[in-house]
Amino acid sequence: MVLGLLWLGIVSSPGWDRVRQTYFDADDFRAAWGPVTSAFWLNVRLFLVAEVFILVIALVVAVVRVVPTPAMAPLRLLATIYTDVFRGTPTLLVVLLVGFGVPALRLAGAPTSLFWLGVIALSLSYGAYVAEVVRAGILSVHPTQWASGRALGLTYGQTLRHVVLPQALRRQVPPLINDFVSLQKDTALLSVIGLVEALRQANIIGQRDFISTPLVVAAVVFIAATIVIARFADWLTLRSMRRQAGVV
Amino acid sequence: MLRIEQVRKSYGGTEVLKGIDLTVEPGQVVCLIGASGSGKSTLLRCINLLETVDDGTVWLTDGEGTEQDVTDPRVDVDAVRRRVGIVFQAYNLFPHLSVLDNLVLGPTKVAGVSKNAARARGRALLERVGLPDKASASPDSLSGGQQQRVALARALAMEPEVLLLDEITSALDPLLVGEVLDVVKGLRADGIAVVMATHEMSFAREASDVVAFLADGEIVEIGPPEQMFDAPQDPRTAAFLARFRP
């Protein structure tokens, strides 16, 4: 009902014809579909590679921040500064700083490929967010689980690895996936350092032909990818609920 | 064998254990009774090193007769916990593992037992606690009594010399208490020294070798169950037990 009214409002607006021609032209849509979807594979690759790095960074940072031994104090401080800085900096800014800053240093051995610079920027930024999600998960596991692990004779590390982390990560699947949906979209930010991914490709076609339909194509592709990830998350959550409730 | 000498423990300014002495022989079941807050749980947690004692000693003697002071700060805490098992009131099973994997984790990771051997032993223990068909079940799908029996089996899987039971039936439906206590009765034959904090007076009376009554961080009276229940020497013991008489 609401959607219907909204739709009616948009379609009956004075500028609708114009908007439809620039944004929703069927021929332009078909023409842009091929180039934009093939550019989207770059987004997928960026997303998948960055995700691996992000999970590793997040796990290490979260564990460092949780372990109470005094020997870890300097590392803990470092981890805290890292999360504070990168959670406080807009991702776009991190992308610009890494994408243009690192090559400008002309360091020997520093990556110059835009792909890897993009991966580094996203990993740094999202690592901080995801580290907090993982840390919250670790802290949400009841202290009696630590006690019973330790009481069995497991060391602190073994208890963390075999008892606490599996429960923490399972519990954090929904917020983790939420962050990954967001990461999947933020791969588009890498267009600013010149990576020709889906959004950039759409822009190129749009600016060449003075149309905006390619942008809509890009939006459709991003939405489709998000839906896939979201359904995967639902399936994971359901499966783990079913497992805990009944027979494995 | 377990020998506790003059163990003291304070939290903040409050002394919760005021010099406890207690000896438990292999195959003995010692029941600690007393009101909540009398120090029963704290004593158990001190033996298992989940708490550090402020003063006094806890001696652990192995099969060869070697005595070890486990309160020595240089002691390998994990090695001590391998010899001293504990079961809690709230079972604390690992919810992400199947029942059998709960029993396999300790032996494989701590004692270096092979996975197959640990599984076989786990199945035997499940048989013993009357849950042979629950090996692949998830802990959350079991009743409280069943979970507590699994927790007992998990502690036994480590083949402890001493087993500490911290009010293991307090969270259970009265109907389920019996099935858990039956498992405890069976432990005698294994030569394990059992120390059990409990409110189950009838169990303490019929199944223990020694009953110790704690009040305000002290052992007020200790003796065989017949003496404690039928002819208590200390008026405080008599007053406490009178509340449990029908």
Coordinates of C-alpha atoms in Angstrom, one line a residue:
Chain A
M1 CA 0.0 0.0 0.0
V2 CA 2.7 2.5 1.1
L3 CA 5.0 1.3 -1.6
G4 CA 2.2 1.6 -4.1
L5 CA 1.5 5.2 -3.2
L6 CA 5.2 6.0 -3.3
W7 CA 5.4 4.4 -6.7
L8 CA 2.4 6.4 -7.9
G9 CA 3.9 9.6 -6.5
I10 CA 7.2 9.0 -8.3
V11 CA 5.6 8.0 -11.6
S12 CA 3.2 10.9 -11.7
S13 CA 5.9 13.5 -10.9
P14 CA 6.5 16.1 -13.6
G15 CA 10.2 15.0 -14.2
W16 CA 9.4 11.3 -14.4
D17 CA 9.8 10.9 -18.1
R18 CA 13.2 12.5 -18.0
V19 CA 14.3 10.4 -15.1
R20 CA 13.0 7.2 -16.7
Q21 CA 15.1 8.0 -19.9
T22 CA 18.3 8.6 -18.0
Y23 CA 18.0 6.0 -15.2
F24 CA 15.7 3.3 -16.4
D25 CA 16.2 2.8 -20.1
A26 CA 15.9 -0.8 -21.1
D27 CA 18.3 -0.7 -24.1
D28 CA 20.9 1.2 -22.1
F29 CA 20.4 -1.3 -19.3
R30 CA 21.1 -4.3 -21.6
A31 CA 24.1 -2.5 -23.1
A32 CA 25.7 -1.8 -19.7
W33 CA 24.8 -5.2 -18.2
G34 CA 27.8 -7.0 -19.7
P35 CA 30.6 -4.6 -18.9
V36 CA 29.3 -3.8 -15.4
T37 CA 28.8 -7.4 -14.4
S38 CA 32.2 -8.4 -15.6
A39 CA 33.7 -5.5 -13.7
F40 CA 31.9 -6.8 -10.7
W41 CA 34.1 -9.9 -10.6
L42 CA 36.8 -7.5 -9.5
N43 CA 34.6 -6.5 -6.5
V44 CA 34.0 -10.1 -5.7
R45 CA 37.7 -10.8 -5.8
L46 CA 38.6 -7.8 -3.7
F47 CA 35.8 -8.8 -1.2
L48 CA 37.0 -12.4 -0.9
V49 CA 40.7 -11.6 -0.5
A50 CA 40.1 -8.7 1.9
E51 CA 37.7 -10.8 4.0
V52 CA 40.4 -13.4 4.7
F53 CA 42.8 -10.7 5.8
I54 CA 40.1 -9.0 7.9
L55 CA 39.2 -12.2 9.7
V56 CA 42.9 -12.9 10.6
I57 CA 43.5 -9.3 11.7
A58 CA 40.3 -9.2 13.7
L59 CA 41.0 -12.5 15.4
V60 CA 44.5 -11.5 16.4
V61 CA 43.5 -8.0 17.6
A62 CA 40.5 -9.3 19.5
V63 CA 42.5 -12.0 21.3
V64 CA 45.3 -9.6 22.1
R65 CA 42.8 -7.3 23.7
V66 CA 41.2 -10.0 25.7
V67 CA 44.2 -11.9 27.1
P68 CA 44.8 -10.5 30.6
T69 CA 48.5 -11.5 31.1
P70 CA 50.7 -8.5 32.0
A71 CA 53.3 -9.6 29.3
M72 CA 50.7 -8.7 26.7
A73 CA 50.2 -5.1 27.9
P74 CA 52.2 -3.4 25.2
L75 CA 50.6 -5.4 22.5
R76 CA 47.2 -4.7 24.1
L77 CA 47.9 -1.0 24.0
L78 CA 48.9 -1.3 20.3
A79 CA 45.7 -3.2 19.5
T80 CA 43.6 -0.7 21.2
I81 CA 45.2 2.2 19.4
Y82 CA 44.7 0.4 16.1
T83 CA 41.0 -0.2 16.7
D84 CA 40.4 3.4 17.9
V85 CA 42.2 4.9 14.9
F86 CA 40.8 2.8 12.1
R87 CA 37.3 2.7 13.5
G88 CA 37.4 6.5 13.8
T89 CA 38.6 7.1 10.3
P90 CA 36.1 7.1 7.4
T91 CA 36.9 4.1 5.1
L92 CA 37.0 6.4 2.1
L93 CA 39.8 8.3 3.8
V94 CA 41.8 5.2 4.6
V95 CA 41.4 4.1 0.9
L96 CA 42.7 7.5 -0.3
L97 CA 45.6 7.6 2.2
V98 CA 46.7 4.0 1.4
G99 CA 46.0 4.2 -2.3
F100 CA 47.9 7.4 -2.9
G101 CA 50.1 7.6 0.2
V102 CA 51.8 4.2 0.1
P103 CA 53.0 4.4 -3.5
A104 CA 54.2 8.0 -2.9
L105 CA 56.6 6.7 -0.2
R106 CA 58.4 4.7 -2.9
L107 CA 59.4 2.1 -0.4
A108 CA 61.2 -0.9 -1.8
G109 CA 58.9 -3.9 -1.6
A110 CA 55.8 -1.9 -0.9
P111 CA 52.9 -3.0 -3.1
T112 CA 52.2 -0.8 -6.1
S113 CA 49.3 -2.9 -7.6
L114 CA 46.0 -1.1 -7.1
F115 CA 44.4 -4.3 -6.3
W116 CA 46.6 -5.0 -3.3
L117 CA 46.6 -1.4 -2.1
G118 CA 42.8 -1.6 -2.1
V119 CA 42.8 -4.9 -0.2
I120 CA 45.2 -3.4 2.4
A121 CA 43.0 -0.3 2.8
L122 CA 39.8 -2.3 3.3
S123 CA 41.5 -4.8 5.6
L124 CA 42.8 -2.1 7.8
S125 CA 39.5 -0.3 8.1
Y126 CA 37.3 -3.4 8.5
G127 CA 39.8 -5.3 10.6
A128 CA 39.1 -2.7 13.4
Y129 CA 35.3 -3.1 13.1
V130 CA 35.3 -6.9 13.0
A131 CA 37.9 -7.1 15.8
E132 CA 35.3 -5.4 18.0
V133 CA 32.6 -7.9 16.9
V134 CA 34.9 -10.8 17.7
R135 CA 35.9 -9.3 21.0
A136 CA 32.3 -8.8 22.1
G137 CA 31.7 -12.4 21.1
I138 CA 34.6 -13.6 23.3
L139 CA 33.4 -11.5 26.3
S140 CA 29.8 -12.8 25.8
V141 CA 30.9 -16.4 26.6
H142 CA 30.0 -17.1 30.2
P143 CA 33.0 -17.1 32.7
T144 CA 31.9 -20.6 33.9
Q145 CA 32.9 -21.9 30.4
W146 CA 36.5 -20.6 31.1
A147 CA 36.4 -22.2 34.5
S148 CA 35.3 -25.6 33.3
G149 CA 37.9 -25.6 30.5
R150 CA 40.6 -24.6 33.0
A151 CA 39.3 -27.1 35.5
L152 CA 39.8 -29.9 33.0
G153 CA 43.4 -29.0 32.9
L154 CA 43.3 -27.1 29.5
T155 CA 45.7 -24.2 29.4
Y156 CA 44.5 -20.7 28.9
G157 CA 45.3 -20.9 25.2
Q158 CA 43.6 -24.3 24.8
T159 CA 40.5 -23.1 26.6
L160 CA 40.4 -20.0 24.3
R161 CA 40.8 -22.0 21.2
H162 CA 38.7 -25.1 21.9
V163 CA 36.0 -23.8 24.2
V164 CA 35.6 -20.0 24.0
L165 CA 36.4 -19.0 20.4
P166 CA 34.1 -21.6 18.8
Q167 CA 31.2 -20.4 20.9
A168 CA 32.1 -16.7 20.4
L169 CA 32.3 -17.0 16.6
R170 CA 29.2 -19.0 16.2
R171 CA 27.3 -16.4 18.3
Q172 CA 28.7 -13.5 16.2
V173 CA 27.7 -14.9 12.8
P174 CA 24.9 -12.4 12.2
P175 CA 26.9 -9.2 13.1
L176 CA 29.9 -10.6 11.2
I177 CA 27.8 -11.1 8.1
N178 CA 26.4 -7.7 8.5
D179 CA 29.9 -6.3 8.4
F180 CA 30.7 -8.3 5.3
V181 CA 27.6 -7.1 3.5
S182 CA 28.9 -3.6 4.2
L183 CA 32.4 -4.6 3.1
Q184 CA 31.0 -6.0 -0.2
K185 CA 29.4 -2.6 -0.9
D186 CA 32.5 -0.7 0.2
T187 CA 34.6 -2.4 -2.4
A188 CA 33.0 0.3 -4.6
L189 CA 35.0 2.9 -2.7
L190 CA 38.1 1.6 -4.4
S191 CA 36.9 3.2 -7.6
V192 CA 38.4 6.5 -6.3
I193 CA 42.0 5.1 -6.5
G194 CA 41.3 4.0 -10.1
L195 CA 40.3 0.4 -9.8
V196 CA 37.8 -0.3 -12.6
E197 CA 35.3 -2.2 -10.6
A198 CA 31.5 -2.3 -11.1
L199 CA 30.7 1.3 -10.0
R200 CA 33.7 2.8 -11.9
Q201 CA 32.8 0.9 -15.0
A202 CA 29.2 2.1 -14.7
N203 CA 30.4 5.6 -14.4
I204 CA 32.7 5.3 -17.4
I205 CA 29.8 4.2 -19.6
G206 CA 27.5 6.8 -18.1
Q207 CA 29.8 9.7 -18.7
R208 CA 30.6 8.5 -22.2
D209 CA 26.9 8.3 -23.2
F210 CA 25.4 10.9 -20.9
I211 CA 23.1 8.4 -19.2
S212 CA 22.7 7.1 -15.7
T213 CA 21.1 3.7 -16.3
P214 CA 24.6 2.0 -15.9
L215 CA 24.5 3.2 -12.2
V216 CA 21.2 1.4 -11.7
V217 CA 22.8 -1.7 -13.2
A218 CA 25.6 -1.5 -10.7
A219 CA 23.0 -1.0 -7.9
V220 CA 21.1 -4.1 -9.0
V221 CA 24.3 -6.1 -9.1
F222 CA 25.3 -5.0 -5.6
I223 CA 21.8 -5.7 -4.2
A224 CA 21.9 -9.2 -5.8
A225 CA 25.2 -10.0 -4.1
T226 CA 23.9 -8.7 -0.8
I227 CA 20.9 -10.9 -1.0
V228 CA 23.1 -13.9 -1.6
I229 CA 25.2 -13.2 1.4
A230 CA 22.2 -12.4 3.6
R231 CA 20.4 -15.7 2.7
F232 CA 23.7 -17.6 3.4
A233 CA 23.8 -15.9 6.8
D234 CA 20.2 -17.0 7.5
W235 CA 21.0 -20.5 6.6
L236 CA 24.1 -20.6 8.8
T237 CA 22.2 -19.2 11.8
L238 CA 19.3 -21.7 11.4
R239 CA 21.7 -24.5 11.0
S240 CA 23.6 -23.7 14.2
M241 CA 20.3 -23.2 16.1
R242 CA 19.1 -26.6 15.0
R243 CA 22.4 -28.1 16.0
Q244 CA 22.3 -26.8 19.5
A245 CA 18.7 -27.6 20.0
G246 CA 18.8 -31.2 19.0
V247 CA 20.9 -34.0 17.6
V248 CA 24.0 -33.0 15.8
Chain B
M1 CA 45.3 -38.8 48.9
L2 CA 44.4 -35.3 49.7
R3 CA 45.5 -33.5 52.9
I4 CA 44.5 -30.0 53.7
E5 CA 46.3 -28.1 56.4
Q6 CA 45.3 -24.8 58.0
V7 CA 43.9 -23.4 54.8
R8 CA 42.9 -19.7 55.0
K9 CA 41.3 -17.5 52.4
S10 CA 39.9 -14.0 52.6
Y11 CA 38.0 -11.9 50.2
G12 CA 38.5 -8.2 50.9
G13 CA 38.3 -8.0 54.6
T14 CA 36.2 -11.0 55.1
E15 CA 37.8 -14.3 56.1
V16 CA 35.9 -17.1 54.4
L17 CA 38.1 -20.0 55.4
K18 CA 39.6 -19.7 58.9
G19 CA 42.1 -22.5 59.0
I20 CA 40.6 -25.7 57.5
D21 CA 42.2 -29.2 58.2
L22 CA 40.9 -32.2 56.2
T23 CA 42.3 -35.5 55.0
V24 CA 40.6 -37.6 52.3
E25 CA 41.8 -41.1 51.5
P26 CA 41.5 -42.8 48.1
G27 CA 38.1 -44.4 47.7
Q28 CA 36.6 -42.2 50.5
V29 CA 33.6 -40.0 50.0
V30 CA 33.7 -36.9 52.2
C31 CA 30.6 -34.7 52.4
L32 CA 30.9 -31.1 53.3
I33 CA 27.6 -29.8 54.8
G34 CA 26.7 -26.4 56.1
A35 CA 24.6 -23.4 55.3
S36 CA 25.3 -21.4 52.1
G37 CA 28.2 -19.1 52.6
S38 CA 29.9 -21.3 55.1
G39 CA 32.9 -21.8 52.8
K40 CA 32.2 -25.2 51.2
S41 CA 32.5 -24.0 47.6
T42 CA 35.5 -21.8 48.4
L43 CA 37.3 -24.7 49.9
L44 CA 36.7 -26.8 46.8
R45 CA 37.9 -24.0 44.5
C46 CA 41.1 -23.7 46.6
I47 CA 41.9 -27.4 46.2
N48 CA 41.4 -27.1 42.4
L49 CA 43.5 -23.8 42.4
L50 CA 40.6 -21.9 40.9
E51 CA 41.3 -19.7 43.9
T52 CA 44.7 -19.2 45.5
V53 CA 44.9 -19.8 49.3
D54 CA 46.2 -17.0 51.5
D55 CA 47.8 -19.4 54.0
G56 CA 48.1 -23.1 54.6
T57 CA 48.9 -26.1 52.4
V58 CA 47.1 -28.5 50.2
W59 CA 49.0 -31.8 49.8
L60 CA 48.4 -34.2 47.0
T61 CA 49.9 -37.7 47.3
D62 CA 50.2 -39.9 44.2
G63 CA 50.2 -43.6 43.9
E64 CA 53.9 -43.9 44.7
G65 CA 53.5 -41.9 47.9
T66 CA 55.1 -38.7 46.6
E67 CA 53.6 -35.7 48.3
Q68 CA 53.2 -32.4 46.5
D69 CA 52.3 -29.1 47.9
V70 CA 49.9 -27.8 45.2
T71 CA 49.6 -24.3 46.8
D72 CA 53.3 -23.7 46.0
P73 CA 53.3 -20.8 43.5
R74 CA 55.8 -22.6 41.3
V75 CA 53.5 -25.5 40.8
D76 CA 52.2 -26.4 37.3
V77 CA 48.6 -25.4 37.8
D78 CA 47.4 -27.4 34.8
A79 CA 49.2 -30.5 35.9
V80 CA 47.4 -30.3 39.3
R81 CA 44.0 -29.8 37.6
R82 CA 44.7 -33.0 35.6
R83 CA 44.8 -34.9 38.9
V84 CA 41.9 -33.0 40.6
G85 CA 38.6 -32.9 38.8
I86 CA 35.7 -30.7 39.6
V87 CA 32.0 -30.7 38.7
F88 CA 30.0 -27.6 39.2
Q89 CA 26.4 -27.0 40.2
A90 CA 25.6 -25.6 36.8
Y91 CA 27.1 -28.5 34.8
N92 CA 28.9 -26.1 32.4
L93 CA 29.1 -28.5 29.5
F94 CA 30.5 -27.1 26.3
P95 CA 27.4 -26.4 24.3
H96 CA 29.1 -26.3 20.9
L97 CA 30.4 -29.9 21.2
S98 CA 28.4 -33.1 21.2
V99 CA 28.2 -35.1 24.4
L100 CA 31.0 -37.4 23.4
D101 CA 33.2 -34.6 22.3
N102 CA 32.8 -33.0 25.7
L103 CA 34.4 -36.2 27.1
V104 CA 37.1 -36.3 24.4
L105 CA 38.4 -32.7 24.6
G106 CA 40.2 -33.0 27.9
P107 CA 42.0 -36.4 27.4
T108 CA 43.1 -35.5 23.9
K109 CA 44.3 -32.0 24.5
V110 CA 45.6 -32.3 28.0
A111 CA 46.6 -35.9 28.6
G112 CA 47.7 -36.6 25.0
V113 CA 45.4 -39.6 24.6
S114 CA 44.7 -40.6 21.0
K115 CA 41.3 -39.6 19.7
N116 CA 40.2 -43.2 19.2
A117 CA 41.2 -44.2 22.7
A118 CA 39.5 -41.1 24.2
R119 CA 36.3 -41.9 22.2
A120 CA 36.2 -45.5 23.4
R121 CA 36.7 -44.4 27.0
G122 CA 34.1 -41.7 26.6
R123 CA 31.6 -44.2 25.3
A124 CA 32.4 -46.5 28.3
L125 CA 31.9 -43.6 30.7
L126 CA 28.6 -42.7 29.1
E127 CA 27.5 -46.3 29.5
R128 CA 28.5 -46.1 33.1
V129 CA 26.5 -42.9 33.8
G130 CA 23.5 -44.5 32.1
L131 CA 23.6 -42.5 28.9
P132 CA 25.0 -44.8 26.2
D133 CA 22.6 -43.5 23.5
K134 CA 23.4 -39.8 24.0
A135 CA 27.0 -39.8 22.5
S136 CA 26.1 -37.6 19.5
A137 CA 23.4 -35.5 21.2
S138 CA 23.9 -31.8 21.9
P139 CA 24.2 -31.0 25.6
D140 CA 21.3 -28.5 25.4
S141 CA 19.0 -31.3 24.4
L142 CA 19.5 -33.2 27.6
S143 CA 17.6 -32.8 30.9
G144 CA 19.5 -31.3 33.9
G145 CA 20.1 -34.7 35.5
Q146 CA 21.5 -36.0 32.2
Q147 CA 23.7 -33.0 31.7
Q148 CA 25.1 -33.4 35.2
R149 CA 25.8 -37.1 34.6
V150 CA 27.7 -36.0 31.4
A151 CA 29.6 -33.5 33.5
L152 CA 30.6 -36.2 35.9
A153 CA 31.7 -38.4 33.0
R154 CA 33.7 -35.5 31.6
A155 CA 35.6 -35.1 34.9
L156 CA 36.1 -38.9 35.1
A157 CA 37.5 -39.0 31.6
M158 CA 40.6 -37.3 32.9
E159 CA 41.0 -40.2 35.4
P160 CA 41.4 -37.8 38.4
E161 CA 42.8 -38.9 41.7
V162 CA 40.6 -36.5 43.5
L163 CA 37.1 -35.4 42.4
L164 CA 35.5 -32.3 43.8
L165 CA 31.7 -32.0 43.6
D166 CA 30.3 -28.6 44.2
E167 CA 26.6 -28.9 45.1
I168 CA 26.1 -30.9 41.9
T169 CA 22.4 -31.6 42.6
S170 CA 21.3 -28.2 43.8
A171 CA 20.1 -27.1 40.5
L172 CA 18.2 -30.3 39.8
D173 CA 14.5 -31.3 40.0
P174 CA 14.2 -33.6 43.1
L175 CA 13.2 -36.4 40.8
L176 CA 16.6 -36.2 39.0
V177 CA 18.8 -36.0 42.0
G178 CA 18.8 -39.7 42.6
E179 CA 20.2 -40.6 39.1
V180 CA 23.2 -38.3 39.7
L181 CA 23.9 -39.5 43.2
D182 CA 23.8 -43.1 42.1
V183 CA 26.8 -42.3 39.8
V184 CA 28.7 -40.7 42.8
K185 CA 28.0 -43.8 44.9
G186 CA 29.7 -45.9 42.2
L187 CA 32.9 -43.9 42.4
R188 CA 34.0 -45.6 45.6
A189 CA 35.2 -48.6 43.6
D190 CA 37.6 -46.6 41.5
G191 CA 39.7 -45.5 44.4
I192 CA 39.0 -41.8 43.7
A193 CA 39.0 -39.4 46.7
V194 CA 35.7 -37.6 46.5
V195 CA 35.0 -34.3 48.3
M196 CA 31.4 -33.2 47.9
A197 CA 29.7 -30.0 49.1
T198 CA 26.0 -30.9 49.4
H199 CA 22.7 -30.2 50.9
E200 CA 21.5 -33.8 50.3
M201 CA 21.5 -35.0 53.9
S202 CA 20.1 -38.4 53.2
F203 CA 22.9 -39.0 50.7
A204 CA 25.5 -37.7 53.1
R205 CA 24.2 -40.1 55.7
E206 CA 24.1 -43.2 53.7
A207 CA 26.8 -42.9 51.1
S208 CA 29.7 -40.9 52.7
D209 CA 32.6 -42.1 54.9
V210 CA 33.1 -38.8 56.6
V211 CA 30.9 -35.8 57.1
A212 CA 32.3 -32.4 57.9
F213 CA 30.0 -29.6 59.1
L214 CA 31.2 -26.1 58.2
A215 CA 30.0 -22.9 59.6
D216 CA 31.6 -19.4 59.2
G217 CA 34.7 -20.7 57.5
E218 CA 35.5 -23.4 60.1
I219 CA 35.0 -27.1 60.4
V220 CA 32.8 -27.2 63.4
E221 CA 32.5 -30.9 63.6
I222 CA 33.8 -33.8 61.6
G223 CA 33.2 -37.5 61.9
P224 CA 31.5 -40.6 60.5
P225 CA 27.9 -40.0 59.4
E226 CA 26.4 -42.1 62.2
Q227 CA 28.0 -39.8 64.8
M228 CA 27.2 -36.6 62.9
F229 CA 23.6 -37.4 62.3
D230 CA 22.6 -39.4 65.4
A231 CA 24.9 -38.0 68.1
P232 CA 26.3 -34.6 67.1
Q233 CA 28.8 -33.3 69.7
D234 CA 28.5 -29.6 68.9
P235 CA 25.3 -27.8 69.5
R236 CA 25.7 -25.9 66.2
T237 CA 25.8 -29.2 64.3
A238 CA 22.7 -30.3 66.1
A239 CA 20.9 -27.1 65.4
F240 CA 21.8 -27.2 61.6
L241 CA 20.8 -30.8 61.2
A242 CA 17.5 -30.3 63.1
R243 CA 16.3 -28.1 60.2
F244 CA 16.6 -31.1 57.9
R245 CA 14.6 -33.5 60.1
P246 CA 11.0 -34.0 59.0

